[in-house]
PDB file of C-alpha atoms and ligand atoms in Angstrom:
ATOM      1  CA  UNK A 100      -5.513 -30.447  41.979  1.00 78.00           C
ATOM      2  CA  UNK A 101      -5.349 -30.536  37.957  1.00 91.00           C
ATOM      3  CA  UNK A 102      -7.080 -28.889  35.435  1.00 94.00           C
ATOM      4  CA  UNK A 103     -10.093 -30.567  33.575  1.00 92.00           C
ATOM      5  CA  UNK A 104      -9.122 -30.231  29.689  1.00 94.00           C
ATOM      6  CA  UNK A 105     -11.125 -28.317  27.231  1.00 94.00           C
ATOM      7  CA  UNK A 106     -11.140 -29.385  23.888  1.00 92.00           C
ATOM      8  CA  UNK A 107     -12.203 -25.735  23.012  1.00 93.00           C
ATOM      9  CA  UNK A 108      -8.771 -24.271  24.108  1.00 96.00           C
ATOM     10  CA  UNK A 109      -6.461 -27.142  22.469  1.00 93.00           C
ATOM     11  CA  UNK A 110      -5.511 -28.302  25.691  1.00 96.00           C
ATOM     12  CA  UNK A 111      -3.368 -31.203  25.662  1.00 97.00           C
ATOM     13  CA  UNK A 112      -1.092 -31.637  28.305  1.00 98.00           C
ATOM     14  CA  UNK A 113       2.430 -32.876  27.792  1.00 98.00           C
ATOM     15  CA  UNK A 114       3.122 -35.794  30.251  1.00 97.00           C
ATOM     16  CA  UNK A 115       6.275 -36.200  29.454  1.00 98.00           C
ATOM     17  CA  UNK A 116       8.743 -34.377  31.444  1.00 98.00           C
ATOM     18  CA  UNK A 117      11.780 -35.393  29.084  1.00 98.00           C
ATOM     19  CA  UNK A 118      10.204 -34.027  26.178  1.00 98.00           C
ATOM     20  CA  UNK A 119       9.101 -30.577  28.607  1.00 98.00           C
ATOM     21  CA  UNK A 120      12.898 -30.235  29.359  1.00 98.00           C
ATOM     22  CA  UNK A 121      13.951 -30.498  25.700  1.00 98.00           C
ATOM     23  CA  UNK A 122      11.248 -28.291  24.591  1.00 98.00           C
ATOM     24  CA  UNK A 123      12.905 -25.421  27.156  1.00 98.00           C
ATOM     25  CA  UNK A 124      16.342 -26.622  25.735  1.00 98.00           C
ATOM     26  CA  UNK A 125      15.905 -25.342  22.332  1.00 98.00           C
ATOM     27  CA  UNK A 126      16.429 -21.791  23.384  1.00 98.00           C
ATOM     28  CA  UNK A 127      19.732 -20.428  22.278  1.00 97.00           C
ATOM     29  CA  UNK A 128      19.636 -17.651  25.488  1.00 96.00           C
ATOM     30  CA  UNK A 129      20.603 -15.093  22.900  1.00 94.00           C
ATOM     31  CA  UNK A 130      20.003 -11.501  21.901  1.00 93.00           C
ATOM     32  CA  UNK A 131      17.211 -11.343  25.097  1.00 97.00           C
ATOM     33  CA  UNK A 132      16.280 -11.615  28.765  1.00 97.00           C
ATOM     34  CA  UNK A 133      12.570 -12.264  28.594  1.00 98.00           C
ATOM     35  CA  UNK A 134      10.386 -15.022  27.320  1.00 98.00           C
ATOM     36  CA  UNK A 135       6.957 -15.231  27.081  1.00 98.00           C
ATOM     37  CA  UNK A 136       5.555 -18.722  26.808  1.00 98.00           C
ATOM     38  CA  UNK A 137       1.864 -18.770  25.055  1.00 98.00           C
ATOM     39  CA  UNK A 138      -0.601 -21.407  26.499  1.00 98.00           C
ATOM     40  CA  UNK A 139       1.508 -22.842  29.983  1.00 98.00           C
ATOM     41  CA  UNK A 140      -1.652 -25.022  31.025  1.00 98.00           C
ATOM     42  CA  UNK A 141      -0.012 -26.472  34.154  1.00 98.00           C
ATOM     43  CA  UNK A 142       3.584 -25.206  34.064  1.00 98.00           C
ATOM     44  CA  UNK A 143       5.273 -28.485  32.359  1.00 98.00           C
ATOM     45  CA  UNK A 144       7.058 -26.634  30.400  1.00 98.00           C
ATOM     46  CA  UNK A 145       7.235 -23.391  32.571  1.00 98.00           C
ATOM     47  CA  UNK A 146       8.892 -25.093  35.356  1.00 97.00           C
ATOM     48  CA  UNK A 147      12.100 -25.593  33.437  1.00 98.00           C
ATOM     49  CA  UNK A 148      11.659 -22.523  31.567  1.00 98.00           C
ATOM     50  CA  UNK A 149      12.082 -20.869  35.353  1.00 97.00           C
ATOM     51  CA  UNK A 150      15.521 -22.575  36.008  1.00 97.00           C
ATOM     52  CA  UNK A 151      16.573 -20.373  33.856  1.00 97.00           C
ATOM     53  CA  UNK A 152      18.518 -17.197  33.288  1.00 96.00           C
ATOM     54  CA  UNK A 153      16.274 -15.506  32.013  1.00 98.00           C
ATOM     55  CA  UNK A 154      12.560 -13.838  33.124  1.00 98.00           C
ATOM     56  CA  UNK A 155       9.628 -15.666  32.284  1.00 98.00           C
ATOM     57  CA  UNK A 156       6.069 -14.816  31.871  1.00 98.00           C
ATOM     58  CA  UNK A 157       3.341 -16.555  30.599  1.00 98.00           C
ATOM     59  CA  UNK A 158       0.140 -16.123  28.819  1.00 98.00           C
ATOM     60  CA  UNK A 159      -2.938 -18.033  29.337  1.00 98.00           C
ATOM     61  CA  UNK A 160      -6.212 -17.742  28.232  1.00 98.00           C
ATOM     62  CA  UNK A 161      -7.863 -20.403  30.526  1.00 98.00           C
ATOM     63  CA  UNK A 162      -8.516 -19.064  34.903  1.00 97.00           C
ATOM     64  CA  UNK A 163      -8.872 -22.590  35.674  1.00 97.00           C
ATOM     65  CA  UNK A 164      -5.085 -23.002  34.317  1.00 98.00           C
ATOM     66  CA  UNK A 165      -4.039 -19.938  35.336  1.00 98.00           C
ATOM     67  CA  UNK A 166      -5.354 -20.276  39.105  1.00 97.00           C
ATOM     68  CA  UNK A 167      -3.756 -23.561  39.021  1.00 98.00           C
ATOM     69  CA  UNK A 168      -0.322 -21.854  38.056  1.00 98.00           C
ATOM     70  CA  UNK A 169      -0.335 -18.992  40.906  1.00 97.00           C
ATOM     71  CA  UNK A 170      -0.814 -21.746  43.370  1.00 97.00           C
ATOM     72  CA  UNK A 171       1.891 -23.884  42.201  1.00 97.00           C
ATOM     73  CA  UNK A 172       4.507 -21.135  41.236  1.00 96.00           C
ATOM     74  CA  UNK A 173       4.549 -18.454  43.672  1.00 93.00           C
ATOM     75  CA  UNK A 174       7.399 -16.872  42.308  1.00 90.00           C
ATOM     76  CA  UNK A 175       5.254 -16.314  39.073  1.00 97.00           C
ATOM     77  CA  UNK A 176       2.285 -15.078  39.936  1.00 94.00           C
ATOM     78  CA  UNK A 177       3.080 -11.070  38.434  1.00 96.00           C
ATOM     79  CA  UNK A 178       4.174 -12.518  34.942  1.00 98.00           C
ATOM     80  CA  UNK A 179       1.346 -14.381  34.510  1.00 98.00           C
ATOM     81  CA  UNK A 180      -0.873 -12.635  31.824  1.00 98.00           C
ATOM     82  CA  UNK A 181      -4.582 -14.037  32.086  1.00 98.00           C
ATOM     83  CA  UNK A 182      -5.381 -13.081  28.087  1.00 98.00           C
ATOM     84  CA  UNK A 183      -5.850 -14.173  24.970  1.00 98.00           C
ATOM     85  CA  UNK A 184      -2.499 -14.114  22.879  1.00 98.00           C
ATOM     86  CA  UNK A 185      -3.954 -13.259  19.299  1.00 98.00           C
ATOM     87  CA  UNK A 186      -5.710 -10.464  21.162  1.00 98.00           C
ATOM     88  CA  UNK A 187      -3.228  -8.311  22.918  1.00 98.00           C
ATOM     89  CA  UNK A 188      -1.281  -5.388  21.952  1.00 97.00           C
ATOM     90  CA  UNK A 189       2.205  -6.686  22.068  1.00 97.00           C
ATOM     91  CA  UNK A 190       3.756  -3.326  23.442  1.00 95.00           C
ATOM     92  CA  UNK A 191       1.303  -3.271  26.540  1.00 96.00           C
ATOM     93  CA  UNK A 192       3.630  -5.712  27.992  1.00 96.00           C
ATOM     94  CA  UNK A 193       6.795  -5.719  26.839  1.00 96.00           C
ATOM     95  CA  UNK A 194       7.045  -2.098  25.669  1.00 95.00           C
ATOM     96  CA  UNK A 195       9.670  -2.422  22.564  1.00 94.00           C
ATOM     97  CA  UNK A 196      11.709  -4.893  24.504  1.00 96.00           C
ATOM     98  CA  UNK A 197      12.858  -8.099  22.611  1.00 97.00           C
ATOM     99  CA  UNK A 198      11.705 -11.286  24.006  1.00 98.00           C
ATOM    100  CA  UNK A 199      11.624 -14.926  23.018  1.00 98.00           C
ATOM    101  CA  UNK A 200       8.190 -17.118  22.506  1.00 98.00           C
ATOM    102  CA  UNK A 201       7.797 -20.611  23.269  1.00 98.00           C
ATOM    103  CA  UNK A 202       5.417 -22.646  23.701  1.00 98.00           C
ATOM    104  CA  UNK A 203       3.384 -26.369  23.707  1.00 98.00           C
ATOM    105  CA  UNK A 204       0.936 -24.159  21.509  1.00 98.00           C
ATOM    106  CA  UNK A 205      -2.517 -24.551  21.436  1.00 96.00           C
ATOM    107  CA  UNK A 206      -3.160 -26.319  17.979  1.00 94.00           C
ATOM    108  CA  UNK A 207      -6.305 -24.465  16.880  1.00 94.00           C
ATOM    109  CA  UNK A 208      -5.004 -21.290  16.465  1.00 97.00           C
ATOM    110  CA  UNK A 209      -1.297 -22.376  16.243  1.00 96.00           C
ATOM    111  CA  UNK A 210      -1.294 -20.685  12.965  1.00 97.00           C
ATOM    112  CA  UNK A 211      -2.299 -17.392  13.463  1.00 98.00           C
ATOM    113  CA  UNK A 212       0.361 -17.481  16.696  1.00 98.00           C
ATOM    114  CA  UNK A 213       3.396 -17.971  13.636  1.00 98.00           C
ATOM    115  CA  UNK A 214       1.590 -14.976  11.780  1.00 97.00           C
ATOM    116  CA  UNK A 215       1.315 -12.591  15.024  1.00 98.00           C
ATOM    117  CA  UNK A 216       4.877 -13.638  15.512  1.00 98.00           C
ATOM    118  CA  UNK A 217       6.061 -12.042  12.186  1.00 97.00           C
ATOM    119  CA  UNK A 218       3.631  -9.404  12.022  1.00 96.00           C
ATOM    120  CA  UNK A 219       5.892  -8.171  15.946  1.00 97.00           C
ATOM    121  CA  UNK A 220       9.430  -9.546  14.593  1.00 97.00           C
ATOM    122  CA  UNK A 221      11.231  -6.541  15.445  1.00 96.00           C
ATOM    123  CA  UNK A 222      10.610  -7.619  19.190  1.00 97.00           C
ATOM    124  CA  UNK A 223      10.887 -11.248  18.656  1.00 98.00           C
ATOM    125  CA  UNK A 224      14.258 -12.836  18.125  1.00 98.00           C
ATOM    126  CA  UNK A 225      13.292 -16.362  18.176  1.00 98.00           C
ATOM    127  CA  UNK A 226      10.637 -18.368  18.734  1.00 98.00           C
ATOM    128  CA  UNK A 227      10.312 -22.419  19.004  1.00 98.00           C
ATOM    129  CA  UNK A 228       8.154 -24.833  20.401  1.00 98.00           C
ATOM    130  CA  UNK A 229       5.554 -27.529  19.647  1.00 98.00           C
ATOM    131  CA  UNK A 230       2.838 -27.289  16.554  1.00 98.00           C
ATOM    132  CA  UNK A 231       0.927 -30.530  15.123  1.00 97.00           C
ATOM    133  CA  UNK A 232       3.560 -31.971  13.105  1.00 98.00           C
ATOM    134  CA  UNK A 233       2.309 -31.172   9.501  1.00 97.00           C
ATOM    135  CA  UNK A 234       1.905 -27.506  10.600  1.00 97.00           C
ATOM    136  CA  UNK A 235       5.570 -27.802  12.203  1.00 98.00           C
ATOM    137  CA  UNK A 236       6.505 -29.076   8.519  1.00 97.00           C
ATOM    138  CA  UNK A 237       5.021 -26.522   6.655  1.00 97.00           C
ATOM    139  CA  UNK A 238       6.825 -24.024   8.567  1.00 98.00           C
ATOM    140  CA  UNK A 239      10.255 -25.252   7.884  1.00 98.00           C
ATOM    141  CA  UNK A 240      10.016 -26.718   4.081  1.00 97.00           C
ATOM    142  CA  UNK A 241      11.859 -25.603   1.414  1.00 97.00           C
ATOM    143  CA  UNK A 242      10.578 -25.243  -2.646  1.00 97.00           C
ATOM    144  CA  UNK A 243       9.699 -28.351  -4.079  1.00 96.00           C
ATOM    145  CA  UNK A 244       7.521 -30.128  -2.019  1.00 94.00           C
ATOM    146  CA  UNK A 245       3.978 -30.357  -1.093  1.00 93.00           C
ATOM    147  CA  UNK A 246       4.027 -28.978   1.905  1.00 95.00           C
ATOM    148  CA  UNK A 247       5.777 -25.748   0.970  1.00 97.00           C
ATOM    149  CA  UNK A 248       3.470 -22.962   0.979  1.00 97.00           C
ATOM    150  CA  UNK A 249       2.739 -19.381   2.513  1.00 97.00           C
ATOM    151  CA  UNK A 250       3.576 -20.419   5.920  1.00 97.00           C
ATOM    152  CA  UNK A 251       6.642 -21.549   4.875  1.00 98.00           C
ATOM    153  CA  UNK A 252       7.576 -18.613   2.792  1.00 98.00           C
ATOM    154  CA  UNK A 253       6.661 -15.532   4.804  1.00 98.00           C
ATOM    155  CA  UNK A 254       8.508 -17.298   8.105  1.00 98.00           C
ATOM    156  CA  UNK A 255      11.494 -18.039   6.199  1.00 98.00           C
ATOM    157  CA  UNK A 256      11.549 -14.837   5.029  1.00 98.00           C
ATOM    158  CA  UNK A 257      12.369 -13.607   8.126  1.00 98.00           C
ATOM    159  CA  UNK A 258      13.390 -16.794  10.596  1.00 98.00           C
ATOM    160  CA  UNK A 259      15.606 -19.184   9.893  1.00 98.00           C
ATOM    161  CA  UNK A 260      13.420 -22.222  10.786  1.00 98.00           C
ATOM    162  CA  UNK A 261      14.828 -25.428  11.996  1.00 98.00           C
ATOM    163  CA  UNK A 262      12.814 -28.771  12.340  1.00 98.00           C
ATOM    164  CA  UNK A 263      14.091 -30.477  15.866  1.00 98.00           C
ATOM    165  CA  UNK A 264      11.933 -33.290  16.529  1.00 98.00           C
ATOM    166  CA  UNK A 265       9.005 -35.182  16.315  1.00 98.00           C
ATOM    167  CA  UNK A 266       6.535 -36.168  19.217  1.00 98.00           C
ATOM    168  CA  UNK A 267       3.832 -39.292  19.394  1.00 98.00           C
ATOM    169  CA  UNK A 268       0.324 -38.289  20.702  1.00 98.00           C
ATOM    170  CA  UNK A 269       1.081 -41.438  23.669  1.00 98.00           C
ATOM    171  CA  UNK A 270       2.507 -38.501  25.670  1.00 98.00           C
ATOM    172  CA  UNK A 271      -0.321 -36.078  26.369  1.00 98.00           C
ATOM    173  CA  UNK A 272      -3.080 -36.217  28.282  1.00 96.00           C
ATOM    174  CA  UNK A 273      -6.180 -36.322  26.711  1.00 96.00           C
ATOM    175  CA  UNK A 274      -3.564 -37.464  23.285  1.00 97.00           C
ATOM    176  CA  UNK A 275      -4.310 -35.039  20.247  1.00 96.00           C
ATOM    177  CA  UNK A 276      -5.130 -37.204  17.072  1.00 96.00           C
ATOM    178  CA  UNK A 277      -1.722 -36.471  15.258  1.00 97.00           C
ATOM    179  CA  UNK A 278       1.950 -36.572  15.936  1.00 98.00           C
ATOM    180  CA  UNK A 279       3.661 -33.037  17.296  1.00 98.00           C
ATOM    181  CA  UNK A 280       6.966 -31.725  15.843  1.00 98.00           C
ATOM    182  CA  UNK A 281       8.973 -29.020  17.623  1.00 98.00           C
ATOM    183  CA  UNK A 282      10.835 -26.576  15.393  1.00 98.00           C
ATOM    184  CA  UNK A 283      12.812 -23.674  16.019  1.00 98.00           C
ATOM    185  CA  UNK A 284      12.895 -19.791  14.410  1.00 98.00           C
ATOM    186  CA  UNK A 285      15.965 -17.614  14.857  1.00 98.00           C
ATOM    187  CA  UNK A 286      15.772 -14.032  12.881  1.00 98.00           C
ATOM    188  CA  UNK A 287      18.097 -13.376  10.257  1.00 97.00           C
ATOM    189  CA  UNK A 288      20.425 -10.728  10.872  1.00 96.00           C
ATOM    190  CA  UNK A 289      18.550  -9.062   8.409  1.00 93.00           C
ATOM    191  CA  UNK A 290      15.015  -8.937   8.454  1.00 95.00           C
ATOM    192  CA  UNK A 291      13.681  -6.540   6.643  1.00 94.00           C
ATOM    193  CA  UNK A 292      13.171  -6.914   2.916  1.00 95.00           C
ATOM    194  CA  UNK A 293      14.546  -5.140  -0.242  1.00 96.00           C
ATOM    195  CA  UNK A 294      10.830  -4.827  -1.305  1.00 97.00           C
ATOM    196  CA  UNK A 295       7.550  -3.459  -0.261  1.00 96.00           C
ATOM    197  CA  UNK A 296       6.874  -5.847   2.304  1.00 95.00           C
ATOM    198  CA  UNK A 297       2.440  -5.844   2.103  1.00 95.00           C
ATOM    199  CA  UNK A 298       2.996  -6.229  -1.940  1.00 96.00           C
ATOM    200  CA  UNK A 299       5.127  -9.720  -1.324  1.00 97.00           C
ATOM    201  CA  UNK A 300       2.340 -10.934   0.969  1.00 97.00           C
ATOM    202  CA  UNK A 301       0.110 -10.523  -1.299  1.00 97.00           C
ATOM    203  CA  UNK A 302       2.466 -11.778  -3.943  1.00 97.00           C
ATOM    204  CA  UNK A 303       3.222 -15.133  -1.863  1.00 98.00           C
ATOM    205  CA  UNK A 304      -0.750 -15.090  -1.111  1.00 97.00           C
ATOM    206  CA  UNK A 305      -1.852 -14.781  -4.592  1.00 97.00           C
ATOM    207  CA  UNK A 306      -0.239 -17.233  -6.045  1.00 98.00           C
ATOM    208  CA  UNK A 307      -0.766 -19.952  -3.426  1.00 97.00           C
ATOM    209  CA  UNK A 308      -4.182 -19.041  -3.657  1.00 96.00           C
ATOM    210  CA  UNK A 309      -3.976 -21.274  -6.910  1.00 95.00           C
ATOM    211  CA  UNK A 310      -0.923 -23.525  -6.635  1.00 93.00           C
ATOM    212  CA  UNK A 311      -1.278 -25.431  -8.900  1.00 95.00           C
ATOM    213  CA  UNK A 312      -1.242 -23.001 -11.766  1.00 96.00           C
ATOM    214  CA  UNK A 313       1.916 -20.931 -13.638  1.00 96.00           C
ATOM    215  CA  UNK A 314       2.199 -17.378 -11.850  1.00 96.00           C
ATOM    216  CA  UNK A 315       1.288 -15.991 -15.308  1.00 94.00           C
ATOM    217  CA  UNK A 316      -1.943 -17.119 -14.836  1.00 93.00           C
ATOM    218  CA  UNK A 317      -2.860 -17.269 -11.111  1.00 95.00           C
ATOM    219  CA  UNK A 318      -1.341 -13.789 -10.521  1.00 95.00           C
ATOM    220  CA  UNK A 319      -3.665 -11.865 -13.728  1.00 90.00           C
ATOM    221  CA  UNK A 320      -5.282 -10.188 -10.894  1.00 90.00           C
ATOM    222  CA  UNK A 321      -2.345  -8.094 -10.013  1.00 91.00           C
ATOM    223  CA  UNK A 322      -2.928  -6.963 -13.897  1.00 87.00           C
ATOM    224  CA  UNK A 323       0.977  -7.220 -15.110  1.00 91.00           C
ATOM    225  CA  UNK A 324       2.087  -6.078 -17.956  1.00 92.00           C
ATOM    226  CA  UNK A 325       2.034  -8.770 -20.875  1.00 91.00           C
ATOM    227  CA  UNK A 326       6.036  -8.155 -21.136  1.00 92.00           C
ATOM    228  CA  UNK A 327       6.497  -9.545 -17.627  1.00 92.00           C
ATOM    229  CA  UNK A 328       4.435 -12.115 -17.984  1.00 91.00           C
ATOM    230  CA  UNK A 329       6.569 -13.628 -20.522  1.00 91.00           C
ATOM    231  CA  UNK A 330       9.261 -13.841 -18.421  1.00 90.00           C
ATOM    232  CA  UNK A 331      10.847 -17.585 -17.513  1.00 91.00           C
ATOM    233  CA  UNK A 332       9.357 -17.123 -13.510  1.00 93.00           C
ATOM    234  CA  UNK A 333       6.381 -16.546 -14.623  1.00 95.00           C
ATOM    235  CA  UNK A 334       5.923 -20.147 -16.132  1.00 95.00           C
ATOM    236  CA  UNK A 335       6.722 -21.672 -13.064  1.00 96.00           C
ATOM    237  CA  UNK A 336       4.381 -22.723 -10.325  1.00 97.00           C
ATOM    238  CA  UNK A 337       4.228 -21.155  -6.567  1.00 98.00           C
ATOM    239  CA  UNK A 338       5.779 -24.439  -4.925  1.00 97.00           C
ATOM    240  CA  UNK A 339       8.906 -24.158  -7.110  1.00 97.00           C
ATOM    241  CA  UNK A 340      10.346 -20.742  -6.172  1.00 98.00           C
ATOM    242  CA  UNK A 341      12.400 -20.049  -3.160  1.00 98.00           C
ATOM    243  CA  UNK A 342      12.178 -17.608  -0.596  1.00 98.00           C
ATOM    244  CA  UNK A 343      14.766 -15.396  -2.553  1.00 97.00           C
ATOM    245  CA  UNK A 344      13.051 -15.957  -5.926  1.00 97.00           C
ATOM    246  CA  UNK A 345       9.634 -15.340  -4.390  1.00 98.00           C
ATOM    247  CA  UNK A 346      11.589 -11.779  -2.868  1.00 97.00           C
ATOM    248  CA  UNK A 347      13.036 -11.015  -6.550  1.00 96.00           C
ATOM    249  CA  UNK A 348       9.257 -11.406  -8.162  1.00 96.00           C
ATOM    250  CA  UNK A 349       8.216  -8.547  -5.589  1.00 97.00           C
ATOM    251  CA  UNK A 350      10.734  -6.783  -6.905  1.00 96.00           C
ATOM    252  CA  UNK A 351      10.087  -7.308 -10.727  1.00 95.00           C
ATOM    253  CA  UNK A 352       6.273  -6.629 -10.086  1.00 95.00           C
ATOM    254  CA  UNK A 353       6.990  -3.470  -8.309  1.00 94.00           C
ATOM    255  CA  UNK A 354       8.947  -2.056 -10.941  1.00 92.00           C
ATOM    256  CA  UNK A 355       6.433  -3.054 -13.634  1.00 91.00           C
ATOM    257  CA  UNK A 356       3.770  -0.922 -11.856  1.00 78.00           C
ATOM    258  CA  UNK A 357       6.561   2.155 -11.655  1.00 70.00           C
TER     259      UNK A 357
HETATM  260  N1  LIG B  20       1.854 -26.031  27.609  1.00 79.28           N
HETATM  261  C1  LIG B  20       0.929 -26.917  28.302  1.00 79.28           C
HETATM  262  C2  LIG B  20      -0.497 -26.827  27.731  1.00 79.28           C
HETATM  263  C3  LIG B  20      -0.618 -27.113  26.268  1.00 79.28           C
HETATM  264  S1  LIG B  20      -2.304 -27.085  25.733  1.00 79.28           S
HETATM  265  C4  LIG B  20       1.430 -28.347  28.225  1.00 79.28           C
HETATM  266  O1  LIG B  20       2.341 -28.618  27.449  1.00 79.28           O
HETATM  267  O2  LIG B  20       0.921 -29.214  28.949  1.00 79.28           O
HETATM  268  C5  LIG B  20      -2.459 -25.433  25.071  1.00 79.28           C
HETATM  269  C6  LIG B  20      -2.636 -24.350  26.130  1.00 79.28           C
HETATM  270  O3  LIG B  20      -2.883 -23.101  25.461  1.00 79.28           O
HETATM  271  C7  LIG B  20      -3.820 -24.563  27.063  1.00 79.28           C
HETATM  272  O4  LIG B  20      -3.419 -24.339  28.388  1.00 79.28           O
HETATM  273  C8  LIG B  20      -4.844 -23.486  26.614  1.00 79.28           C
HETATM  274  O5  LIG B  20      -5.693 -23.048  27.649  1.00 79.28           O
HETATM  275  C9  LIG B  20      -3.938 -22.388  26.132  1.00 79.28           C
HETATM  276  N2  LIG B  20      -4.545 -21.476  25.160  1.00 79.28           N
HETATM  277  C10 LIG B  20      -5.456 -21.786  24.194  1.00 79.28           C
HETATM  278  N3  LIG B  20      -5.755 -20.700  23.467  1.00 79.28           N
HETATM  279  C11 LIG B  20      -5.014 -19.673  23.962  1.00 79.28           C
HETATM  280  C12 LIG B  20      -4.890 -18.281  23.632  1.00 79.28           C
HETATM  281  N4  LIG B  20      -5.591 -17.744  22.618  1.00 79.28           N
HETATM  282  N5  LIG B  20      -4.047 -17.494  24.353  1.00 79.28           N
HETATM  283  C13 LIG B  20      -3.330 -18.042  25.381  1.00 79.28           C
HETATM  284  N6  LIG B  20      -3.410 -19.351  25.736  1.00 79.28           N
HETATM  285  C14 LIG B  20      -4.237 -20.157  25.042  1.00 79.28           C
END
């Protein structure tokens, strides 16, 4: 018995049972004794993730895949969580324990999984696991280059990211369009930040929203005083300010408005 894929879900399933063991090797085992792996499909991954010392449950959104799992992994069957990942309330399963996510991620909504992740951080120590590879990029890029952006900034605000390696589309069945990269988040120690933390979103949002232009002029709307907008930062453009600088314009911006 296998599991008919559905484009609608993402579902590609790895093949390779290599790459399935390295993807459950980049866990450090630190700082928790749960993971939750988003999107298990047929267990590739989850098999290796249960050799483990620590508990695993899953979540998956498809009953064909999940019927499929409680037939093949007995042992799993009461940590298998038949929902929809952006949907659930976090703390209705895991209470305010901390727990791990990993995952051959479904692609379409791969995204939003990284921003659920940091929206729950306090509960989530690390997280790693397989994205299309220009998504996996844009996750761990620094200032500079073109991929750099608000994914990049608001993870590495709070994760230290790590790239690990890259994945050809020969080894999934049906094989996605694009290569796959597999990257890995660790919290810093410290993870909460010496600003108002829903002012740098919208901060990091704004002025990605125009990147190509100097933050004088594609963050007006947060209506600045001229005085700060004279300053050297503001002359520079979105892709060319690190994390820390992005953290110290928060900072600046709040105490214009004060
Ligand atoms: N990890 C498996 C499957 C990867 S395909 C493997 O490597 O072979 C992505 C999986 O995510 C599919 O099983 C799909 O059904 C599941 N999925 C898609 N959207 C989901 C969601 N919102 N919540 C939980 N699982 C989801």
């Amino acid at each position: 018995m296998t599991v008919r894929a559905k484009k609608h879900l993402g579902q590609h399933f790895l093949k390779d049972e290599h790459i399935a063991k390295s993807i459950a090797d980049t866990l450090t085992e630190t700082n928790y004794n749960t993971v939750l792996e988003i999107g298990p499909g047929m267990g590739v991954l989850t098999k290796y993730l249960l050799k483990k010392p620590f508990t695993t449950h899953v979540i998956e959104i498809d009953s064909e895949s999940v019927e499929f799992l409680k037939n093949t992994y007995l042992n799993l069957s009461s940590r298998i969580i038949s929902e929809d990942f952006l949907k659930i309330n976090i703390s209705d399963f895991f209470k305010e324990e901390p727990f791990a996510i990993i995952g051959n991620f479904p692609y379409n909504i791969s995204t939003q999984i990284v921003f659920k992740t940091l929206e729950n951080r306090h509960q989530i120590p690390e997280f790693s696991g397989m994205f299309q590879k220009e998504v996996a990029q844009r996750i761990a890029e620094k200032e500079g280059s073109k991929a750099y952006g608000i994914l990049s900034v608001l993870a590495q605000a709070f994760y230290d990211v790590e790239y690990l390696f890259t994945v050809p589309p020969t080894v999934f069945d049906p094989p996605p369009k694009v290569d796959s990269g597999v990257i890995r988040m660790i919290r810093k120690e410290n993870y909460s930040l010496p600003v108002d933390e829903k002012l740098f979103f919208k901060v990091v949002k704004t002025a990605f929203g125009q990147r190509r232009k100097m933050l004088r002029s594609s963050l007006k709307s947060l209506f600045l005083s001229d005085e700060l907008r004279q300053s050297d930062l503001f002359t520079k453009r979105p892709e060319q300010l690190s994390v820390a600088q992005f953290i110290n314009l928060t900072s600046l911006i709040e105490q214009d408005a004060s």
